[in-house]
C-alpha positions as semicolon CSV with decimal commas, in nm:
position;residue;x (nm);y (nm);z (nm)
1;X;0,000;0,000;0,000
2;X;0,112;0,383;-0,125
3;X;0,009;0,670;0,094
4;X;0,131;0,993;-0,068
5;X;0,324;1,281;0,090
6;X;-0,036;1,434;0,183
7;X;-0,180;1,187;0,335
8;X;-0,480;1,248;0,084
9;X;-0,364;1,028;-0,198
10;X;-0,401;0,585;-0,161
11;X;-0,306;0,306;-0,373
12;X;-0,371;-0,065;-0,230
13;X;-0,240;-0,340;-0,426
14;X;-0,512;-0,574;-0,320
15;X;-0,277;-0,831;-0,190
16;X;-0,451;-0,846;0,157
17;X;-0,738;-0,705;0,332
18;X;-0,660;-0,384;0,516
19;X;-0,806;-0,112;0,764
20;X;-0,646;0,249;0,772
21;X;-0,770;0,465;0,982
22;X;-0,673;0,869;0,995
23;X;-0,352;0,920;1,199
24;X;-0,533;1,178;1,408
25;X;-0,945;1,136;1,503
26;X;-1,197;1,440;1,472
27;X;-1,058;1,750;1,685
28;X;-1,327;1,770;1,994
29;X;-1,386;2,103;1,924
30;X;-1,582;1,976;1,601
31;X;-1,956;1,936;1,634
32;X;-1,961;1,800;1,281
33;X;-1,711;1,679;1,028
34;X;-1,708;1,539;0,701
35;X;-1,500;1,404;0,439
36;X;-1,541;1,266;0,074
37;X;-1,335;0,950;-0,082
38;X;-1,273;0,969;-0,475
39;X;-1,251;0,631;-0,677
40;X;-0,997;0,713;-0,923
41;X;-0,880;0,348;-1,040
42;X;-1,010;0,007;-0,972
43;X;-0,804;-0,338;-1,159
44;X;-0,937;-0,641;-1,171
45;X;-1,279;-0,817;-1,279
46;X;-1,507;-0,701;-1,020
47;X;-1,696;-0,429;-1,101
48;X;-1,698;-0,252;-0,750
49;X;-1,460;-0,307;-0,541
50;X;-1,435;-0,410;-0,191
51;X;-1,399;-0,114;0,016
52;X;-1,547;0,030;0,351
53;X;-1,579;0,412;0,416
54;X;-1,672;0,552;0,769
55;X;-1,566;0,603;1,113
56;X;-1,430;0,394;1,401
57;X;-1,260;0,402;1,761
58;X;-0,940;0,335;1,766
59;X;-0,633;0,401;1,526
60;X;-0,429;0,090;1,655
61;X;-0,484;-0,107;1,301
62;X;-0,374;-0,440;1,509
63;X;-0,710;-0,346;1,699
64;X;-0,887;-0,329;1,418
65;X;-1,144;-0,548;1,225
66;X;-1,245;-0,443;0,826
67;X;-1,453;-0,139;0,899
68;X;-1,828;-0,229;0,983
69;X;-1,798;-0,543;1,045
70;X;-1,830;-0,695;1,402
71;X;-1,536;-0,659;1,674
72;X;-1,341;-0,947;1,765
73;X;-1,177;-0,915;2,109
74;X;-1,253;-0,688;2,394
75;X;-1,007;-0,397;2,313
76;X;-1,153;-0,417;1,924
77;X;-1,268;-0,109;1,720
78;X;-1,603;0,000;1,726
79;X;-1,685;0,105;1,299
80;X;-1,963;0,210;1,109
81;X;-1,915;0,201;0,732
82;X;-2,063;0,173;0,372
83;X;-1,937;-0,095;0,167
84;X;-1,866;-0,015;-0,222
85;X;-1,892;-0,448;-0,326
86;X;-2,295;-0,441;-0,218
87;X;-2,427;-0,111;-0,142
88;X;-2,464;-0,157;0,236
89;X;-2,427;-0,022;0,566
90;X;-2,232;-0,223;0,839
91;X;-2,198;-0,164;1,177
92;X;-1,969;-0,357;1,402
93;X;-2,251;-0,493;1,670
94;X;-2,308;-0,760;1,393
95;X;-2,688;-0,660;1,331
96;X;-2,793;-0,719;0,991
97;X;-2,681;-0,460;0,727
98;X;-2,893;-0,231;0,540
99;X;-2,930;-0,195;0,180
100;X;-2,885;0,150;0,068
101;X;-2,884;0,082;-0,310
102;X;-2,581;0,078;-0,556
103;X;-2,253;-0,046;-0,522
104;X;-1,974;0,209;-0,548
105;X;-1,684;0,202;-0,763
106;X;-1,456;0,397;-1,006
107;X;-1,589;0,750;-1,064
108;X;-1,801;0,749;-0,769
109;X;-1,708;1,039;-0,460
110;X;-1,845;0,846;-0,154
111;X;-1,845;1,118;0,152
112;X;-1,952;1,032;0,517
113;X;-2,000;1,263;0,820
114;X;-2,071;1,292;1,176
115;X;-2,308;1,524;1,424
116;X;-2,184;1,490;1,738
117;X;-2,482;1,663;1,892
118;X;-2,723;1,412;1,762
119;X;-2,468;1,109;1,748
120;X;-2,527;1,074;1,366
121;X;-2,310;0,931;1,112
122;X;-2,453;1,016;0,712
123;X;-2,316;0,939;0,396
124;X;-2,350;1,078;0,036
125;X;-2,288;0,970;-0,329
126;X;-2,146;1,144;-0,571
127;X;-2,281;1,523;-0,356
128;X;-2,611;1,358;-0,321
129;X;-2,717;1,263;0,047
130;X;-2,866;0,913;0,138
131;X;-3,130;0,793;0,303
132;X;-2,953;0,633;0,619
133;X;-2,691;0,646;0,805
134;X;-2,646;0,574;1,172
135;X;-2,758;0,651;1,497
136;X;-2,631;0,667;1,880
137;X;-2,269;0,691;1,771
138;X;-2,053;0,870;1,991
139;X;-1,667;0,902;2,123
140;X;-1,374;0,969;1,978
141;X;-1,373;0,926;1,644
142;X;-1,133;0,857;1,297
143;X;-1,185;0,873;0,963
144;X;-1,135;0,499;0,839
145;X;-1,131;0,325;0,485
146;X;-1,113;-0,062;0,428
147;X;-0,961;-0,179;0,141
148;X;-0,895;-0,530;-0,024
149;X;-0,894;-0,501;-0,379
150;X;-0,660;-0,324;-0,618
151;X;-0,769;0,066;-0,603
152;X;-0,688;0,416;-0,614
153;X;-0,840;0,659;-0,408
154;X;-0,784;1,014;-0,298
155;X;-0,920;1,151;0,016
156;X;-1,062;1,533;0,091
157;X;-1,096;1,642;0,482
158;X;-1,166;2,007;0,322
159;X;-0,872;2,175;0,398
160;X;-0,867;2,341;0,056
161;X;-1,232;2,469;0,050
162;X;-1,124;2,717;-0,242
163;X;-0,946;2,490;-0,460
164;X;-1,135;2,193;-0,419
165;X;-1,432;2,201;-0,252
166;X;-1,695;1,916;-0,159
167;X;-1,903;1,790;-0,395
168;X;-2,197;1,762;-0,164
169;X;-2,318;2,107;-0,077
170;X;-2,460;2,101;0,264
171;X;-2,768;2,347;0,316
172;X;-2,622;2,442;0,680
173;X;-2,314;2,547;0,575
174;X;-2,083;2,237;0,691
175;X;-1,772;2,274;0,525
């Protein structure tokens, strides 16, 4: 796996299934954040590829499991994601997932975000916001993206609203 200099920039050679969460989680100051994931390149034959996009707990990747999907251990993440392979929503208690519609892939800007005063994780596709999300998430969060097959990806956290804004446009003003 390639990180570039930025930290914004990922290339996974799909030789093994891998969680990387942000080095740093939200700032606590925050009462929202949000963050879009570009699908620049996908090789192989599937179509759309195996990825996860949302939060979780912990940064120690030993600690944890592909995002969404339940925690092995005691001191295991806790992760909510979308998956890009099926379309669904999958959050580490182990319920059953939730359709949301499409797979993701290549071309596709998946964001996800966070409102800390209603414990809220949502998600949109390609600027367009989704139906669901989750609820009654709270503590200290990271930005994390699971990856197993062979992709590209490039993320935005917003720093460079100017330059290269979101593509979702949110009505209250969320950055």
């Amino acid at each position: 796996m390639t990180v570039t200099e930025d930290g914004c920039g990922l290339e996974h050679a799909g030789e093994y299934r891998i969680s990387l969460p942000a080095n740093r989680p939200i700032s606590s100051g925050l009462t929202k954040f949000y963050y879009e994931i570009s699908f620049l390149e996908l090789e192989g034959g599937r179509p759309n590829p195996e990825v996860a996009i949302g939060f979780c707990t912990i940064s120690d990747k030993s600690l944890l499991e592909f995002p969404g999907w339940p925690k092995m251990g005691a001191a295991a993440s806790k992760s909510w994601a979308y998956h890009g392979d099926d379309g669904r929503f999958y959050c580490y208690l182990g319920h059953n997932s939730v359709h949301v519609g499409e797979p993701y892939g290549p071309g596709d800007v998946i964001g996800c975000g966070v409102d800390f005063g209603t414990g809220k994780i949502w998600y949109t596709r390609n600027g367009t916001l989704l139906a669901h999300g989750f609820e009654n998430v709270f503590g200290r969060l990271f930005p994390v993206v699971g990856l197993s097959d062979k992709v590209k990806l490039e993320a935005n956290f917003g720093i460079d609203a100017e330059n290269k804004p979101f593509l979702w446009k949110a009505e209250d003003g969320l950055r």
